Short mmCIF file of C-alpha atoms in Angstrom, two decimals:
data_model
loop_
_atom_site.label_atom_id
_atom_site.label_comp_id
_atom_site.label_asym_id
_atom_site.label_seq_id
_atom_site.Cartn_x
_atom_site.Cartn_y
_atom_site.Cartn_z
CA MET A 1 -67.15 -36.38 -72.55
CA SER A 2 -70.58 -34.78 -72.42
CA GLU A 3 -71.38 -36.33 -69.03
CA TYR A 4 -68.22 -35.03 -67.39
CA GLY A 5 -68.04 -31.70 -69.24
CA ILE A 6 -64.61 -32.41 -70.71
CA ASP A 7 -62.74 -29.38 -72.06
CA ILE A 8 -59.76 -31.32 -73.43
CA ALA A 9 -59.52 -35.08 -74.00
CA LEU A 10 -56.12 -36.73 -74.43
CA ILE A 11 -56.16 -40.19 -76.00
CA GLN A 12 -53.38 -42.74 -76.43
CA GLU A 13 -53.16 -45.92 -78.53
CA THR A 14 -55.73 -44.64 -80.99
CA PHE A 15 -54.86 -47.16 -83.74
CA LEU A 16 -55.91 -44.44 -86.23
CA LYS A 17 -54.18 -44.17 -89.61
CA PRO A 18 -53.87 -41.34 -92.18
CA ASN A 19 -56.11 -43.12 -94.71
CA ARG A 20 -59.08 -42.34 -92.43
CA PRO A 21 -58.68 -38.62 -91.64
CA ARG A 22 -62.27 -38.22 -90.41
CA ALA A 23 -62.31 -41.26 -88.11
CA CYS A 24 -63.53 -40.68 -84.54
CA VAL A 25 -64.48 -37.01 -84.92
CA ILE A 26 -66.67 -35.71 -82.07
CA ALA A 27 -69.24 -32.95 -82.53
CA GLY A 28 -68.29 -29.74 -80.75
CA TYR A 29 -64.59 -30.64 -80.52
CA VAL A 30 -61.55 -30.06 -82.69
CA GLN A 31 -59.58 -33.26 -83.23
CA LEU A 32 -55.78 -33.24 -83.44
CA ARG A 33 -53.97 -36.48 -84.29
CA THR A 34 -50.52 -37.98 -84.52
CA ASP A 35 -50.97 -41.32 -86.26
CA ARG A 36 -48.34 -44.02 -86.08
CA THR A 37 -47.32 -44.66 -89.68
CA HIS A 38 -44.30 -46.94 -89.26
CA ALA A 39 -46.11 -49.79 -87.51
CA ARG A 40 -49.49 -51.09 -86.34
CA LYS A 41 -51.47 -49.72 -83.40
CA GLY A 42 -50.06 -46.79 -81.39
CA GLY A 43 -50.94 -43.17 -82.10
CA THR A 44 -52.11 -40.25 -79.97
CA SER A 45 -54.87 -37.68 -80.31
CA LEU A 46 -56.23 -34.63 -78.54
CA TYR A 47 -59.72 -33.15 -78.62
CA TYR A 48 -60.44 -29.61 -77.43
CA ASN A 49 -63.80 -27.92 -77.05
CA ARG A 50 -64.42 -25.44 -79.86
CA SER A 51 -65.26 -22.75 -77.29
CA LEU A 52 -61.67 -22.77 -76.02
CA HIS A 53 -58.94 -20.52 -77.36
CA CYS A 54 -56.68 -23.34 -78.56
CA CYS A 55 -54.41 -23.95 -81.49
CA PRO A 56 -52.32 -26.96 -82.53
CA ILE A 57 -48.58 -27.02 -81.96
CA THR A 58 -45.78 -28.80 -83.74
CA ILE A 59 -44.26 -31.59 -81.68
CA PRO A 60 -40.47 -31.85 -82.04
CA PRO A 61 -38.99 -35.13 -83.28
CA LEU A 62 -39.16 -37.79 -80.57
CA ILE A 63 -37.39 -41.14 -80.42
CA ASN A 64 -39.54 -43.35 -78.18
CA MET A 65 -42.53 -41.21 -77.19
CA GLU A 66 -45.58 -40.37 -79.29
CA ALA A 67 -47.38 -37.08 -78.65
CA THR A 68 -50.05 -34.62 -79.82
CA GLY A 69 -50.34 -31.12 -78.37
CA CYS A 70 -52.14 -27.80 -78.36
CA ARG A 71 -51.61 -24.33 -76.94
CA LEU A 72 -54.40 -23.00 -74.68
CA THR A 73 -54.92 -19.32 -73.87
CA MET A 74 -56.68 -18.63 -70.54
CA THR A 75 -57.73 -15.46 -68.76
CA GLY A 76 -55.48 -14.66 -65.82
CA HIS A 77 -52.87 -17.29 -66.59
CA ARG A 78 -50.01 -17.69 -68.99
CA THR A 79 -50.58 -19.76 -72.11
CA ILE A 80 -50.60 -23.48 -71.30
CA VAL A 81 -49.20 -26.19 -73.55
CA VAL A 82 -51.23 -29.41 -73.17
CA VAL A 83 -49.82 -32.64 -74.61
CA SER A 84 -51.22 -36.16 -74.96
CA VAL A 85 -48.27 -38.51 -74.42
CA TYR A 86 -47.73 -42.22 -75.01
CA LEU A 87 -44.58 -44.18 -74.19
CA PRO A 88 -45.03 -47.68 -75.61
CA SER A 89 -43.92 -50.57 -73.43
CA PRO A 90 -41.16 -51.76 -73.17
CA LYS A 91 -39.36 -48.78 -74.71
CA PRO A 92 -37.06 -46.93 -72.31
CA LEU A 93 -37.70 -43.40 -71.10
CA LEU A 94 -35.25 -41.07 -72.84
CA ARG A 95 -34.29 -37.80 -71.19
CA SER A 96 -34.12 -36.15 -74.62
CA ASP A 97 -37.80 -36.97 -75.33
CA LEU A 98 -39.01 -35.67 -71.99
CA ARG A 99 -36.85 -32.56 -72.17
CA ALA A 100 -38.13 -31.76 -75.68
CA LEU A 101 -41.76 -31.90 -74.53
CA LEU A 102 -41.18 -29.84 -71.38
CA ALA A 103 -39.40 -27.23 -73.53
CA LEU A 104 -42.55 -26.58 -75.56
CA GLY A 105 -43.49 -23.70 -73.22
CA ASP A 106 -43.02 -22.12 -69.81
CA THR A 107 -46.28 -23.73 -68.64
CA VAL A 108 -46.81 -27.35 -69.69
CA VAL A 109 -49.12 -30.28 -68.89
CA LEU A 110 -48.05 -33.71 -70.15
CA PHE A 111 -50.84 -36.21 -69.58
CA GLY A 112 -51.22 -39.79 -70.72
CA ASP A 113 -49.98 -43.38 -70.68
CA PHE A 114 -46.31 -43.27 -69.71
CA ASN A 115 -45.84 -46.96 -68.87
CA TRP A 116 -43.47 -46.33 -65.97
CA LYS A 117 -43.83 -47.75 -62.48
CA ASN A 118 -42.75 -46.45 -59.10
CA PRO A 119 -44.23 -46.99 -55.60
CA ARG A 120 -44.15 -43.20 -55.18
CA TRP A 121 -47.29 -42.97 -57.32
CA GLY A 122 -49.00 -46.14 -56.21
CA CYS A 123 -47.34 -48.94 -58.17
CA ALA A 124 -46.50 -52.21 -56.47
CA VAL A 125 -43.03 -52.34 -58.01
CA MET A 126 -40.45 -50.00 -59.52
CA ASP A 127 -39.19 -50.44 -63.06
CA GLU A 128 -36.23 -48.80 -64.78
CA ASN A 129 -38.37 -46.05 -66.33
CA GLY A 130 -39.97 -45.19 -62.98
CA GLU A 131 -36.58 -44.97 -61.32
CA LYS A 132 -35.25 -42.74 -64.11
CA LEU A 133 -38.25 -40.40 -63.94
CA ASP A 134 -37.66 -40.06 -60.20
CA ARG A 135 -34.11 -38.87 -60.88
CA LEU A 136 -35.14 -36.52 -63.71
CA GLN A 137 -37.71 -34.65 -61.60
CA ASP A 138 -35.00 -32.55 -59.94
CA ARG A 139 -33.05 -31.88 -63.12
CA LEU A 140 -35.96 -30.98 -65.42
CA GLU A 141 -38.07 -29.22 -62.75
CA PHE A 142 -41.51 -30.76 -63.15
CA GLU A 143 -44.20 -32.07 -60.80
CA ILE A 144 -45.72 -35.56 -60.91
CA ILE A 145 -49.50 -35.73 -60.43
CA ALA A 146 -51.14 -39.13 -59.95
CA PRO A 147 -54.57 -40.41 -58.86
CA SER A 148 -54.79 -42.25 -55.56
CA THR A 149 -56.10 -45.44 -57.19
CA ALA A 150 -54.76 -47.65 -59.98
CA THR A 151 -55.39 -46.72 -63.61
CA TYR A 152 -54.35 -49.95 -65.33
CA PHE A 153 -56.17 -53.24 -64.76
CA PRO A 154 -54.67 -56.09 -66.83
CA TYR A 155 -57.06 -58.45 -68.56
CA ASN A 156 -54.98 -61.26 -67.02
CA ASP A 157 -56.20 -61.40 -63.43
CA SER A 158 -52.88 -62.86 -62.27
CA ASN A 159 -51.18 -59.51 -62.98
CA ARG A 160 -51.58 -56.72 -60.46
CA PRO A 161 -53.24 -53.35 -61.19
CA SER A 162 -50.88 -50.40 -61.51
CA THR A 163 -50.79 -46.63 -62.00
CA LEU A 164 -49.47 -45.96 -65.49
CA ASP A 165 -51.58 -42.94 -66.50
CA ILE A 166 -50.38 -39.78 -64.77
CA ALA A 167 -49.65 -36.10 -65.44
CA LEU A 168 -46.41 -34.13 -65.40
CA THR A 169 -46.75 -30.36 -64.95
CA LYS A 170 -44.34 -27.46 -65.25
CA GLY A 171 -45.04 -23.86 -64.26
CA ILE A 172 -48.77 -24.31 -63.55
CA ALA A 173 -50.09 -21.58 -61.24
CA LEU A 174 -53.64 -22.98 -61.09
CA ASN A 175 -55.02 -25.12 -58.27
CA LEU A 176 -55.10 -28.87 -58.76
CA ASN A 177 -58.73 -29.49 -57.86
CA SER A 178 -58.66 -33.26 -58.38
CA ILE A 179 -57.35 -36.17 -60.37
CA GLU A 180 -59.30 -39.42 -60.23
CA THR A 181 -59.58 -42.77 -61.96
CA LEU A 182 -63.00 -43.33 -63.56
CA HIS A 183 -64.12 -46.94 -63.58
CA ARG A 184 -65.92 -46.58 -66.88
CA LEU A 185 -65.64 -48.02 -70.40
CA SER A 186 -64.04 -51.39 -71.25
CA SER A 187 -60.36 -50.59 -71.71
CA ASP A 188 -57.69 -52.08 -69.44
CA HIS A 189 -56.57 -48.45 -68.98
CA ARG A 190 -59.32 -46.60 -67.12
CA PRO A 191 -60.07 -42.98 -68.02
CA VAL A 192 -58.37 -40.47 -65.70
CA LEU A 193 -60.12 -37.16 -64.98
CA LEU A 194 -57.96 -34.13 -64.14
CA LYS A 195 -59.45 -30.82 -62.99
CA ILE A 196 -57.34 -27.71 -62.62
CA GLY A 197 -58.51 -24.17 -62.01
CA PRO A 198 -59.44 -21.71 -59.28
CA PRO A 199 -60.85 -23.20 -56.04
CA ASP A 200 -64.63 -23.51 -55.94
CA GLY A 201 -65.06 -24.26 -52.24
CA GLY A 202 -65.90 -27.87 -52.93
CA ARG A 203 -64.22 -30.79 -51.26
CA PRO A 204 -61.39 -32.08 -53.45
CA ILE A 205 -61.18 -35.71 -54.44
CA SER A 206 -58.25 -37.65 -53.00
CA THR A 207 -55.14 -36.77 -55.01
CA THR A 208 -51.52 -37.82 -54.94
CA LYS A 209 -49.05 -35.08 -55.80
CA ILE A 210 -45.50 -36.35 -55.84
CA ALA A 211 -43.77 -33.40 -54.18
CA ASN A 212 -40.17 -32.41 -54.63
CA TRP A 213 -39.50 -30.89 -51.22
CA LYS A 214 -36.20 -29.38 -52.29
CA ARG A 215 -38.08 -26.97 -54.55
CA VAL A 216 -41.22 -26.31 -52.49
CA SER A 217 -40.11 -22.90 -51.22
CA THR A 218 -38.93 -21.72 -54.64
CA ALA A 219 -42.06 -23.01 -56.35
CA PHE A 220 -44.29 -21.30 -53.81
CA ASP A 221 -42.62 -17.95 -54.42
CA ARG A 222 -42.97 -18.44 -58.17
CA VAL A 223 -46.68 -19.31 -57.94
CA VAL A 224 -47.48 -16.31 -55.74
CA SER A 225 -45.75 -13.94 -58.14
CA ARG A 226 -47.77 -15.23 -61.08
CA MET A 227 -51.22 -15.04 -59.51
CA THR A 228 -53.46 -12.21 -60.72
CA LEU A 229 -56.83 -10.84 -59.71
CA ASP A 230 -58.37 -12.42 -62.82
CA ARG A 231 -59.77 -15.88 -62.09
CA PRO A 232 -59.09 -18.25 -64.97
CA LYS A 233 -61.69 -20.67 -66.25
CA ARG A 234 -61.63 -24.15 -64.74
CA LEU A 235 -60.11 -26.73 -67.05
CA THR A 236 -61.23 -30.34 -67.13
CA MET A 237 -59.12 -32.91 -68.93
CA LEU A 238 -59.59 -36.59 -69.57
#
């Protein structure tokens, strides 16, 4: 996190439990956690830099998803709700879960391990969850942001890599500078680095944005109307 200058880190499958409330604290960051209490493993967490204007939010009851979120205030942009999301495999994607998270604010970033597959964001096959998400994009009005390379590399070499760790955004008027898979650490899920903010003139890293062309014109008009002369701080999430 220090090397990449992470502002907000979103972690899934933490395995943390309430009997260790100080586990995995990181100096300079506020830790928010949603521990899985009904079974082993699971859990989500979110770390935000203490210099940010953030506060925790209450996540509504969810059926299959696990989530931890915060509200971020930025100069020149509406308040952003940032949520670390985990959908355990093989649980199905429920419209009610996704709708509840997107309803947390007018401007939302859902980022994490969704465990859904679709060739549209680089998977070799499509599963039921990936097909359902494709259909819900129109109805719930969100964008799908995915890196151009796989994020999940199974320990079993006979299984193919896939892209399971992506971002869903709603109402974001900032530029998507880059989203990339980092081939670091030892997890089968590689860290994914997302940078959003004003353009800096640099060359963006290859990014896949799953566009909904039916709403491009409307979205463009909405973005232009929300832009201000104030340039918001760049935000880097992991």
